[in-house]
Amino acid sequence: MILSPELDEVRSRLRVLRDRVLVKPLSYVHPTLITPGIEVQKGVVVAIGYGRRQRRKVRFDQMEGHFGSSLYFEDGEETGRILPMKVAVGDVVEFSPRNVFIIREEDLVSLGLPDVGDLLMVWQQGIYSIDPTESQSDAFMWQQPAGYDRHGNFMSGAESWARA
Amino acid sequence: MVKFEQRLLGEMIAVEPEVAPRGKILLPDWQRNLRGQVIAVGPDATECKIGDTIVFGAATGMESVYKGVPIRLMKDSDADAVIE
C-alpha cells in the first residue's frame, strides 16, 4: 500500500529503533475470531526499525539437575548479528492487541507532525500475519465516513467531490 | 535540559521526560507512550545520543529525581523511536 503524504512525513521524522514497527490502525472486525475483550487488530505499517539484535541464549533449569525440563531464553549478551525485519513499509498486518503502545494524535500534533490519528508501536513478534492482497490495494487508506473528506472536514454537498 | 553529572554504566540512558498534553481519554501506563530528551548515555548505548528526543513506553525504566528534576533511567533498548 502506498502511504498517504501525511504518513510519509511521519515516517521521515520518526526513526524507529530495533524491531519496533509503527502501525496506523485500520477499523477491522475479524469475521470469525470474535472474543469479547480480545480483538485482532489490523493496520498499515508506516515505519520499521532496522532489525532485531540477536542475543545469546541462556539456559534456565526449571528443576535443579533435571536437564529435560530446561528452557532457553534469548537473554544473554548480544551476538552482534542483526536479524532483518519480516515486514515492510506499506504492508497490511494483523497484530496482537497486547504489548501495543499508543502514540496519541495530540503528541504528534504537538511535535509539528500532521494529524494522522493515533499510531501504534508494535513489536515484530506481536505481528501475526501480512495480508498480501490488501497490501497491494489502496482501498483501506482512503476509507472515510460519509459526508467528510479524508482530512476530516465536513462536506455539505456543495463542494466538489473530487477534493475528497 | 538538566546537566547529568553521574557516570552511567553499560547501555543505560537517562531521559528527562517531557510533560505530554493530556488527551480526552486517559490510557494506562502499559499502553501509553511518553517522549523525552536524552540527558546522558552509557558507554555501550548505540541507539541514541545526548540531546535526542526519544519515544518510550510509560512503563519502561525506573523513575527517579535528579537535582529536583524528574528523570527516567532505562536501557538503550527500551527506546522505541527517535524523533528527528
Coordinates of N, CA and C in Angstrom, one line a residue:
Chain A
M1 N 0.8 -1.2 0.0 CA 0.0 0.0 0.0 C 0.9 1.2 0.0
I2 N 0.5 2.2 -0.8 CA 1.3 3.4 -0.9 C 0.8 4.3 0.2
L3 N 1.7 4.9 1.0 CA 1.3 5.7 2.2 C 0.8 7.0 1.7
S4 N -0.1 7.6 2.5 CA -0.5 9.0 2.2 C 0.6 10.0 2.5
P5 N 0.6 11.2 1.9 CA 1.7 12.1 2.2 C 1.9 12.4 3.6
E6 N 0.8 12.4 4.4 CA 0.9 12.8 5.8 C 1.7 11.7 6.5
L7 N 1.3 10.4 6.2 CA 2.0 9.3 6.9 C 3.5 9.2 6.5
D8 N 3.7 9.6 5.2 CA 5.1 9.6 4.7 C 5.9 10.6 5.5
E9 N 5.3 11.8 5.8 CA 6.1 12.8 6.6 C 6.4 12.3 8.0
V10 N 5.4 11.6 8.6 CA 5.6 11.0 9.9 C 6.7 10.0 9.9
R11 N 6.8 9.2 8.8 CA 7.8 8.2 8.6 C 9.2 8.8 8.5
S12 N 9.2 9.9 7.8 CA 10.5 10.6 7.7 C 11.0 11.3 8.9
R13 N 10.1 11.6 9.8 CA 10.5 12.3 11.0 C 10.8 11.4 12.2
L14 N 10.2 10.2 12.2 CA 10.4 9.3 13.3 C 11.4 8.2 12.9
R15 N 12.5 8.0 13.6 CA 13.4 6.9 13.3 C 13.1 5.8 14.3
V16 N 12.5 4.8 13.8 CA 12.1 3.7 14.6 C 13.3 2.8 14.9
L17 N 13.4 2.3 16.1 CA 14.6 1.6 16.5 C 14.3 0.1 16.6
R18 N 15.4 -0.7 16.4 CA 15.4 -2.1 16.6 C 14.2 -2.8 15.8
D19 N 13.5 -3.7 16.6 CA 12.4 -4.4 15.8 C 11.0 -3.9 16.1
R20 N 11.0 -2.6 16.4 CA 9.7 -2.0 16.5 C 9.1 -1.6 15.2
V21 N 7.7 -1.6 15.2 CA 7.0 -1.4 13.9 C 6.0 -0.3 14.3
L22 N 5.9 0.8 13.5 CA 4.9 1.8 13.7 C 3.8 1.5 12.7
V23 N 2.6 1.4 13.3 CA 1.4 1.0 12.6 C 0.3 2.0 12.7
K24 N -0.4 2.2 11.6 CA -1.6 3.0 11.6 C -2.8 2.1 11.6
P25 N -3.5 2.1 12.7 CA -4.6 1.1 12.8 C -5.7 1.3 11.8
L26 N -6.3 0.2 11.4 CA -7.5 0.3 10.5 C -8.7 -0.3 11.2
S27 N -9.8 0.3 11.0 CA -11.0 -0.3 11.6 C -11.3 -1.7 11.0
Y28 N -11.4 -2.7 11.8 CA -11.4 -4.0 11.3 C -12.1 -5.0 12.3
V29 N -12.9 -5.8 11.9 CA -13.5 -6.9 12.8 C -13.3 -8.2 12.1
H30 N -12.6 -9.1 12.8 CA -12.3 -10.4 12.2 C -13.6 -11.2 11.9
P31 N -13.8 -11.8 10.8 CA -15.1 -12.5 10.5 C -15.4 -13.6 11.5
T32 N -14.4 -14.3 12.0 CA -14.6 -15.5 12.8 C -14.1 -15.3 14.2
L33 N -12.9 -14.7 14.4 CA -12.3 -14.6 15.7 C -12.8 -13.4 16.5
I34 N -14.0 -13.6 17.0 CA -14.6 -12.5 17.8 C -14.7 -13.0 19.2
T35 N -13.9 -12.4 20.1 CA -14.0 -12.8 21.5 C -14.1 -11.5 22.3
P36 N -15.0 -11.4 23.2 CA -15.2 -10.1 23.9 C -13.9 -9.8 24.7
G37 N -13.4 -8.6 24.5 CA -12.2 -8.1 25.2 C -10.9 -8.4 24.4
I38 N -11.0 -9.3 23.5 CA -9.8 -9.6 22.7 C -10.1 -9.5 21.2
E39 N -9.5 -8.6 20.5 CA -9.8 -8.5 19.1 C -8.5 -8.4 18.3
V40 N -8.5 -9.1 17.2 CA -7.3 -9.0 16.3 C -7.4 -7.6 15.6
Q41 N -6.2 -7.0 15.7 CA -6.2 -5.6 15.1 C -5.5 -5.7 13.8
K42 N -5.8 -4.8 12.9 CA -5.2 -4.7 11.6 C -4.7 -3.3 11.4
G43 N -3.6 -3.2 10.6 CA -3.1 -1.8 10.4 C -2.1 -1.8 9.3
V44 N -1.8 -0.6 8.9 CA -0.8 -0.4 7.8 C 0.6 -0.1 8.4
V45 N 1.6 -0.7 8.0 CA 2.9 -0.4 8.5 C 3.4 0.9 8.0
V46 N 3.7 1.8 8.9 CA 4.2 3.2 8.5 C 5.7 3.2 8.5
A47 N 6.3 2.7 9.5 CA 7.8 2.7 9.6 C 8.3 1.5 10.3
I48 N 9.4 1.0 10.0 CA 10.0 -0.2 10.7 C 11.4 0.2 11.1
G49 N 11.9 -0.6 12.1 CA 13.2 -0.4 12.6 C 14.2 -1.2 11.7
Y50 N 15.5 -1.2 12.1 CA 16.4 -1.8 11.2 C 16.5 -3.3 11.4
G51 N 16.0 -3.9 12.5 CA 16.0 -5.3 12.7 C 16.3 -5.6 14.2
R52 N 16.2 -6.9 14.5 CA 16.3 -7.3 15.9 C 17.8 -7.7 16.1
R53 N 18.3 -7.2 17.2 CA 19.6 -7.6 17.6 C 19.6 -8.9 18.4
Q54 N 20.2 -9.9 17.8 CA 20.2 -11.2 18.4 C 21.0 -11.3 19.7
R55 N 20.4 -12.0 20.7 CA 21.2 -12.2 21.9 C 21.5 -13.7 22.1
R56 N 22.5 -14.0 22.9 CA 22.9 -15.4 23.1 C 21.8 -16.0 24.0
K57 N 21.6 -17.3 23.8 CA 20.5 -18.0 24.6 C 21.1 -18.5 25.9
V58 N 20.3 -18.3 26.9 CA 20.8 -18.7 28.2 C 19.9 -19.8 28.7
R59 N 20.5 -20.9 29.3 CA 19.6 -22.0 29.8 C 19.1 -21.7 31.2
F60 N 17.8 -22.1 31.4 CA 17.2 -21.9 32.6 C 16.6 -23.2 33.1
D61 N 17.1 -23.8 34.2 CA 16.7 -25.1 34.6 C 15.4 -24.9 35.5
Q62 N 14.3 -25.5 35.1 CA 13.1 -25.4 35.9 C 13.3 -26.2 37.2
M63 N 14.0 -27.3 37.2 CA 14.3 -28.1 38.4 C 15.7 -28.4 38.4
E64 N 16.4 -28.3 39.5 CA 17.8 -28.4 39.6 C 18.2 -29.9 39.2
G65 N 19.1 -30.0 38.3 CA 19.6 -31.4 38.0 C 18.8 -32.1 37.0
H66 N 17.6 -31.6 36.6 CA 16.8 -32.3 35.6 C 16.9 -31.5 34.3
F67 N 17.7 -32.1 33.4 CA 18.1 -31.4 32.2 C 16.9 -31.4 31.2
G68 N 16.0 -32.3 31.4 CA 14.9 -32.4 30.4 C 13.9 -31.2 30.5
S69 N 13.9 -30.6 31.6 CA 13.0 -29.5 31.8 C 13.7 -28.1 31.8
S70 N 14.6 -28.0 30.8 CA 15.3 -26.8 30.7 C 14.6 -25.9 29.7
L71 N 14.6 -24.6 29.9 CA 14.2 -23.6 28.9 C 15.3 -22.8 28.5
Y72 N 15.3 -22.3 27.3 CA 16.3 -21.4 26.8 C 15.7 -20.1 26.5
F73 N 16.3 -19.1 27.1 CA 15.8 -17.7 26.8 C 16.9 -16.9 26.1
E74 N 16.4 -16.1 25.2 CA 17.4 -15.3 24.5 C 17.7 -14.0 25.3
D75 N 18.5 -14.2 26.4 CA 18.6 -13.2 27.4 C 20.1 -12.9 27.7
G76 N 21.0 -13.4 26.9 CA 22.4 -13.3 27.2 C 23.0 -12.0 26.5
E77 N 24.3 -12.0 26.3 CA 24.9 -10.8 25.7 C 24.6 -10.8 24.2
E78 N 24.7 -9.6 23.6 CA 24.4 -9.5 22.1 C 25.5 -10.2 21.3
T79 N 25.0 -10.9 20.3 CA 26.0 -11.6 19.4 C 26.5 -10.7 18.3
G80 N 25.9 -9.6 18.1 CA 26.3 -8.7 17.0 C 25.6 -8.9 15.7
R81 N 24.8 -10.0 15.7 CA 24.0 -10.3 14.5 C 22.7 -9.5 14.5
I82 N 22.3 -8.9 13.4 CA 21.1 -8.2 13.3 C 20.2 -9.0 12.4
L83 N 19.0 -9.5 12.9 CA 18.1 -10.3 12.1 C 17.2 -9.3 11.4
P84 N 17.1 -9.5 10.1 CA 16.3 -8.5 9.3 C 14.8 -8.6 9.6
M85 N 14.1 -7.5 9.3 CA 12.7 -7.4 9.6 C 11.9 -8.2 8.5
K86 N 10.8 -8.8 9.0 CA 10.0 -9.6 8.1 C 8.8 -8.8 7.4
V87 N 8.6 -7.6 7.9 CA 7.5 -6.8 7.3 C 8.2 -5.6 6.7
A88 N 7.4 -5.0 5.8 CA 7.9 -3.8 5.0 C 6.9 -2.7 5.2
V89 N 7.4 -1.5 4.8 CA 6.5 -0.3 4.9 C 5.4 -0.5 3.8
G90 N 4.2 -0.3 4.3 CA 3.1 -0.4 3.3 C 2.3 -1.7 3.5
D91 N 2.9 -2.7 4.2 CA 2.2 -3.9 4.4 C 1.0 -3.7 5.3
V92 N -0.1 -4.5 5.0 CA -1.2 -4.5 5.9 C -1.1 -5.8 6.8
V93 N -1.0 -5.5 8.1 CA -0.7 -6.6 9.0 C -1.8 -6.8 10.1
E94 N -1.9 -8.0 10.6 CA -2.7 -8.3 11.7 C -1.8 -8.5 12.9
F95 N -2.1 -7.9 14.1 CA -1.2 -8.0 15.2 C -2.1 -8.1 16.5
S96 N -1.4 -8.5 17.5 CA -2.0 -8.7 18.8 C -2.3 -7.3 19.5
P97 N -3.4 -7.3 20.2 CA -3.7 -6.0 20.9 C -2.8 -5.9 22.2
R98 N -2.1 -6.9 22.6 CA -1.3 -6.8 23.7 C 0.1 -6.3 23.3
N99 N 0.8 -5.7 24.3 CA 2.1 -5.1 24.1 C 2.1 -4.1 23.0
V100 N 1.1 -3.3 22.9 CA 1.0 -2.3 21.9 C 1.0 -0.9 22.7
F101 N 1.9 0.0 22.3 CA 1.9 1.3 22.8 C 1.3 2.3 21.9
I102 N 0.5 3.2 22.4 CA -0.3 4.1 21.6 C 0.4 5.4 21.6
I103 N 0.7 6.0 20.4 CA 1.2 7.3 20.3 C -0.1 8.2 19.9
R104 N -0.5 9.0 20.8 CA -1.7 9.8 20.6 C -1.5 10.9 19.6
E105 N -2.6 11.2 18.9 CA -2.5 12.2 17.9 C -2.2 13.6 18.5
E106 N -2.5 13.8 19.8 CA -2.1 15.1 20.4 C -0.6 15.2 20.5
D107 N 0.0 14.1 20.8 CA 1.5 14.1 20.9 C 2.1 14.4 19.5
L108 N 1.6 13.8 18.5 CA 2.1 14.0 17.1 C 1.9 15.5 16.7
V109 N 0.7 16.0 17.0 CA 0.5 17.4 16.6 C 1.3 18.4 17.3
S110 N 1.6 18.1 18.6 CA 2.4 19.0 19.4 C 3.9 18.9 18.9
L111 N 4.3 17.9 18.2 CA 5.6 17.9 17.6 C 5.7 18.5 16.2
G112 N 4.6 19.0 15.7 CA 4.5 19.6 14.4 C 4.3 18.6 13.3
L113 N 3.9 17.4 13.7 CA 3.6 16.4 12.6 C 2.2 16.5 12.2
P114 N 1.9 16.0 11.0 CA 0.5 16.1 10.5 C -0.4 15.2 11.4
D115 N -1.7 15.6 11.4 CA -2.7 14.9 12.2 C -3.1 13.7 11.5
V116 N -2.6 12.5 11.8 CA -2.9 11.3 11.2 C -3.7 10.3 12.1
G117 N -4.1 10.8 13.2 CA -4.8 10.0 14.2 C -3.8 9.3 15.1
D118 N -4.3 8.4 15.9 CA -3.4 7.6 16.8 C -2.6 6.6 16.0
L119 N -1.3 6.5 16.4 CA -0.4 5.4 15.8 C -0.1 4.4 16.9
L120 N 0.3 3.3 16.5 CA 0.6 2.2 17.4 C 2.1 1.8 17.2
M121 N 2.8 1.5 18.4 CA 4.1 1.0 18.3 C 4.0 -0.5 18.7
V122 N 4.3 -1.4 17.8 CA 4.2 -2.8 17.9 C 5.6 -3.4 17.8
W123 N 5.8 -4.5 18.5 CA 7.0 -5.3 18.3 C 6.8 -6.3 17.1
Q124 N 7.8 -6.6 16.5 CA 7.6 -7.5 15.3 C 7.1 -8.9 15.8
Q125 N 7.4 -9.3 17.0 CA 6.9 -10.6 17.5 C 5.4 -10.6 17.7
G126 N 4.8 -9.4 17.8 CA 3.4 -9.3 18.0 C 2.6 -9.3 16.8
I127 N 3.3 -9.4 15.6 CA 2.6 -9.4 14.3 C 2.3 -10.8 13.9
Y128 N 1.0 -11.1 13.7 CA 0.6 -12.5 13.3 C 0.9 -12.7 11.8
S129 N 0.4 -11.8 11.0 CA 0.3 -12.1 9.6 C 0.4 -10.9 8.7
I130 N 0.8 -11.1 7.5 CA 0.7 -10.0 6.5 C -0.3 -10.4 5.5
D131 N -1.2 -9.4 5.2 CA -2.2 -9.7 4.2 C -1.7 -9.3 2.8
P132 N -1.3 -10.2 1.9 CA -0.7 -9.8 0.7 C -1.6 -9.1 -0.3
T133 N -2.9 -9.4 -0.3 CA -3.8 -8.8 -1.3 C -4.1 -7.4 -0.9
E134 N -4.4 -7.2 0.5 CA -4.7 -5.8 0.9 C -3.5 -4.9 0.9
S135 N -2.3 -5.5 1.0 CA -1.1 -4.8 0.9 C -0.9 -4.1 -0.4
Q136 N -1.5 -4.8 -1.5 CA -1.4 -4.2 -2.8 C -2.5 -3.2 -3.1
S137 N -3.5 -3.1 -2.2 CA -4.6 -2.3 -2.5 C -4.5 -1.0 -1.7
D138 N -5.1 0.1 -2.3 CA -5.1 1.4 -1.6 C -6.5 1.7 -1.0
A139 N -7.4 0.7 -1.1 CA -8.8 0.9 -0.7 C -8.9 1.3 0.8
F140 N -8.1 0.6 1.7 CA -8.2 0.8 3.1 C -7.8 2.3 3.5
M141 N -6.8 2.7 2.8 CA -6.2 4.0 3.2 C -7.1 5.2 3.1
W142 N -8.0 5.1 2.1 CA -8.9 6.2 1.8 C -10.3 6.0 2.3
Q143 N -10.4 5.1 3.3 CA -11.7 5.0 3.9 C -12.0 6.2 4.8
Q144 N -13.3 6.7 4.7 CA -13.6 7.9 5.4 C -15.1 7.8 5.7
P145 N -15.6 8.4 6.7 CA -17.1 8.4 7.0 C -17.7 9.3 5.9
A146 N -19.0 8.9 5.6 CA -19.7 9.6 4.5 C -20.0 11.0 5.0
G147 N -19.8 11.9 4.0 CA -20.0 13.3 4.3 C -18.8 14.1 4.8
Y148 N -17.6 13.4 4.9 CA -16.4 14.0 5.3 C -15.3 13.7 4.3
D149 N -14.4 14.6 4.0 CA -13.3 14.3 3.2 C -12.2 13.6 4.0
R150 N -11.1 13.3 3.4 CA -10.1 12.4 4.1 C -9.3 13.2 5.1
H151 N -9.5 14.5 5.2 CA -8.9 15.3 6.2 C -9.8 15.5 7.4
G152 N -11.0 14.9 7.3 CA -12.0 15.1 8.4 C -12.9 16.3 8.3
N153 N -12.8 17.1 7.2 CA -13.6 18.3 7.0 C -15.0 17.9 6.6
F154 N -16.0 18.5 7.2 CA -17.4 18.2 6.8 C -17.7 18.8 5.4
M155 N -18.3 18.0 4.6 CA -18.7 18.4 3.2 C -20.2 18.4 3.1
S156 N -20.7 19.6 2.9 CA -22.1 19.8 3.0 C -22.8 19.2 1.7
G157 N -22.1 19.1 0.6 CA -22.6 18.6 -0.6 C -22.4 19.6 -1.7
A158 N -22.2 20.9 -1.3 CA -22.0 21.9 -2.3 C -20.6 21.9 -2.9
E159 N -19.6 21.2 -2.2 CA -18.3 21.1 -2.7 C -18.1 20.1 -3.8
S160 N -17.0 20.2 -4.4 CA -16.7 19.2 -5.5 C -16.2 18.0 -4.8
W161 N -16.7 16.8 -5.1 CA -16.3 15.6 -4.5 C -14.9 15.1 -5.0
A162 N -14.4 15.8 -6.0 CA -13.0 15.5 -6.4 C -12.0 15.8 -5.4
R163 N -12.4 16.7 -4.4 CA -11.5 17.1 -3.4 C -11.3 16.0 -2.3
A164 N -12.3 15.2 -2.2 CA -12.3 14.2 -1.1 C -11.2 13.2 -1.2
Chain B
M1 N 17.4 21.6 29.8 CA 17.9 20.3 30.0 C 18.9 20.2 31.2
V2 N 18.6 19.4 32.1 CA 19.4 19.3 33.3 C 20.7 18.6 33.0
K3 N 21.8 19.1 33.6 CA 23.1 18.5 33.3 C 23.3 17.3 34.3
F4 N 23.5 16.2 33.7 CA 23.6 14.9 34.4 C 25.1 14.6 34.6
E5 N 25.5 14.6 35.9 CA 27.0 14.5 36.1 C 27.4 13.2 36.6
Q6 N 26.5 12.2 36.7 CA 26.9 10.9 37.1 C 27.3 10.1 35.9
R7 N 28.0 9.0 36.2 CA 28.5 8.2 35.1 C 27.6 7.0 35.0
L8 N 27.0 6.8 33.8 CA 26.1 5.7 33.6 C 26.9 4.5 33.1
L9 N 26.4 3.3 33.4 CA 27.1 2.1 33.1 C 26.4 1.4 31.9
G10 N 27.2 0.6 31.1 CA 26.6 -0.2 30.1 C 25.8 0.5 29.1
E11 N 24.6 0.0 28.9 CA 23.7 0.6 27.9 C 22.6 1.4 28.5
M12 N 22.8 1.9 29.7 CA 21.8 2.7 30.4 C 21.8 4.1 29.8
I13 N 20.6 4.7 29.8 CA 20.5 6.1 29.4 C 19.6 6.8 30.4
A14 N 19.8 8.1 30.5 CA 18.9 8.9 31.4 C 18.1 9.8 30.5
V15 N 16.8 9.9 30.8 CA 15.9 10.7 30.0 C 15.2 11.7 30.8
E16 N 15.0 12.9 30.4 CA 14.2 13.8 31.1 C 12.8 13.9 30.3
P17 N 11.8 13.3 30.9 CA 10.5 13.2 30.2 C 9.9 14.6 30.0
E18 N 9.3 14.8 28.9 CA 8.5 16.0 28.6 C 7.1 15.8 29.2
V19 N 6.5 16.9 29.6 CA 5.1 16.9 30.0 C 4.2 16.8 28.8
A20 N 3.6 15.7 28.6 CA 2.8 15.5 27.4 C 1.4 16.1 27.5
P21 N 0.9 16.6 26.5 CA -0.5 17.1 26.6 C -1.5 16.0 26.9
R22 N -2.3 16.3 27.8 CA -3.3 15.2 28.3 C -4.4 15.1 27.3
G23 N -4.7 13.9 26.8 CA -5.8 13.7 25.9 C -7.2 13.6 26.6
K24 N -8.2 13.3 25.8 CA -9.5 13.2 26.4 C -9.6 11.9 27.2
I25 N -9.0 10.9 26.7 CA -9.1 9.5 27.3 C -7.8 9.2 28.0
L26 N -7.8 8.9 29.2 CA -6.5 8.6 29.9 C -6.2 7.1 29.7
L27 N -5.0 6.9 29.2 CA -4.6 5.5 28.9 C -3.8 4.9 30.1
P28 N -3.8 3.6 30.3 CA -3.0 3.0 31.3 C -1.5 3.1 30.9
D29 N -0.6 2.9 31.9 CA 0.8 3.0 31.6 C 1.3 2.0 30.6
W30 N 0.7 0.8 30.6 CA 1.2 -0.2 29.7 C 0.7 0.0 28.3
Q31 N -0.1 1.1 28.0 CA -0.4 1.4 26.7 C 0.1 2.8 26.3
R32 N 0.6 3.5 27.2 CA 0.8 4.9 27.0 C 2.3 5.1 26.5
N33 N 2.5 6.1 25.7 CA 3.8 6.4 25.2 C 4.2 7.8 25.7
L34 N 5.5 7.9 26.1 CA 6.0 9.2 26.6 C 7.1 9.6 25.6
R35 N 7.5 10.8 25.7 CA 8.7 11.2 25.0 C 9.5 12.1 25.9
G36 N 10.8 12.1 25.6 CA 11.7 12.9 26.5 C 13.0 13.1 25.8
Q37 N 13.9 13.9 26.5 CA 15.2 14.2 25.9 C 16.2 13.4 26.7
V38 N 17.1 12.8 25.9 CA 18.2 12.1 26.5 C 19.2 13.0 27.1
I39 N 19.5 12.9 28.4 CA 20.5 13.8 29.0 C 21.8 13.1 29.3
A40 N 21.9 11.8 29.3 CA 23.1 11.1 29.5 C 23.0 9.7 28.9
V41 N 24.1 9.2 28.4 CA 24.2 7.8 27.9 C 25.4 7.1 28.4
G42 N 25.2 5.7 28.6 CA 26.3 4.9 29.0 C 27.2 4.6 27.8
P43 N 28.4 4.0 28.1 CA 29.4 3.7 27.0 C 28.9 2.7 26.0
D44 N 28.0 1.9 26.3 CA 27.5 0.9 25.3 C 26.2 1.2 24.6
A45 N 25.7 2.4 24.9 CA 24.4 2.8 24.3 C 24.7 3.2 22.8
T46 N 24.0 2.6 21.9 CA 24.3 2.8 20.5 C 23.1 3.5 19.7
E47 N 22.0 3.4 20.3 CA 20.8 3.8 19.5 C 20.6 5.3 19.6
C48 N 20.9 6.0 20.7 CA 20.6 7.4 20.7 C 21.8 8.1 21.4
K49 N 21.8 9.4 21.3 CA 22.9 10.2 21.8 C 22.3 11.3 22.7
I50 N 23.1 12.0 23.4 CA 22.7 13.1 24.2 C 22.0 14.2 23.4
G51 N 20.8 14.6 23.8 CA 20.1 15.7 23.1 C 19.0 15.1 22.2
D52 N 19.0 13.8 21.9 CA 17.9 13.2 21.1 C 16.6 13.3 21.9
T53 N 15.6 13.4 21.1 CA 14.2 13.2 21.7 C 13.7 11.8 21.3
I54 N 13.4 11.0 22.3 CA 13.0 9.7 22.1 C 11.6 9.4 22.5
V55 N 11.0 8.4 22.0 CA 9.7 7.9 22.4 C 9.9 6.6 23.1
F56 N 9.2 6.5 24.2 CA 9.4 5.2 25.0 C 8.1 4.9 25.7
G57 N 7.9 3.6 26.1 CA 6.7 3.2 26.8 C 6.7 3.8 28.2
A58 N 5.5 4.2 28.7 CA 5.4 4.8 30.0 C 5.8 3.9 31.1
A59 N 5.8 2.6 30.9 CA 6.1 1.6 32.0 C 7.5 1.2 32.0
T60 N 8.3 1.7 31.0 CA 9.7 1.2 31.0 C 10.6 2.0 31.9
G61 N 11.7 1.4 32.3 CA 12.7 2.1 33.1 C 12.3 2.3 34.5
M62 N 13.1 3.2 35.1 CA 12.9 3.5 36.6 C 12.8 5.0 36.7
E63 N 11.8 5.4 37.4 CA 11.6 6.8 37.7 C 12.5 7.3 38.8
S64 N 13.1 8.4 38.6 CA 13.9 8.9 39.7 C 13.9 10.5 39.6
V65 N 14.5 11.1 40.6 CA 14.6 12.5 40.7 C 16.1 12.9 40.8
Y66 N 16.5 13.8 39.9 CA 17.9 14.2 39.9 C 17.9 15.8 39.9
K67 N 18.5 16.3 41.0 CA 18.5 17.8 41.2 C 17.1 18.4 41.1
G68 N 16.2 17.7 41.7 CA 14.8 18.2 41.7 C 14.0 18.0 40.4
V69 N 14.7 17.4 39.4 CA 14.0 17.2 38.1 C 13.7 15.8 38.0
P70 N 12.4 15.4 37.6 CA 12.1 14.0 37.4 C 12.8 13.5 36.2
I71 N 13.5 12.4 36.3 CA 14.2 11.8 35.2 C 13.8 10.3 35.2
R72 N 14.2 9.6 34.1 CA 13.9 8.2 34.0 C 15.2 7.5 33.5
L73 N 15.6 6.5 34.2 CA 16.7 5.7 33.8 C 16.2 4.4 33.2
M74 N 16.7 4.2 32.0 CA 16.3 3.0 31.3 C 17.4 2.4 30.4
K75 N 17.2 1.3 29.8 CA 18.1 0.7 28.9 C 18.0 1.3 27.6
D76 N 19.0 1.3 26.8 CA 19.0 1.8 25.5 C 18.0 1.1 24.6
S77 N 17.8 -0.2 24.8 CA 16.9 -1.0 24.0 C 15.5 -0.7 24.3
D78 N 15.2 0.0 25.4 CA 13.8 0.3 25.7 C 13.2 1.5 24.9
A79 N 14.1 2.2 24.3 CA 13.6 3.3 23.5 C 13.0 2.8 22.2
D80 N 11.8 3.4 21.8 CA 11.1 2.9 20.7 C 11.5 3.6 19.4
A81 N 11.6 4.9 19.5 CA 11.9 5.7 18.3 C 12.6 7.0 18.7
V82 N 13.3 7.5 17.7 CA 13.9 8.8 17.9 C 13.3 9.8 16.9
I83 N 12.9 11.0 17.5 CA 12.2 12.0 16.7 C 13.3 12.9 16.1
E84 N 13.2 13.1 14.8 CA 14.2 13.9 14.1 C 13.7 15.1 13.5

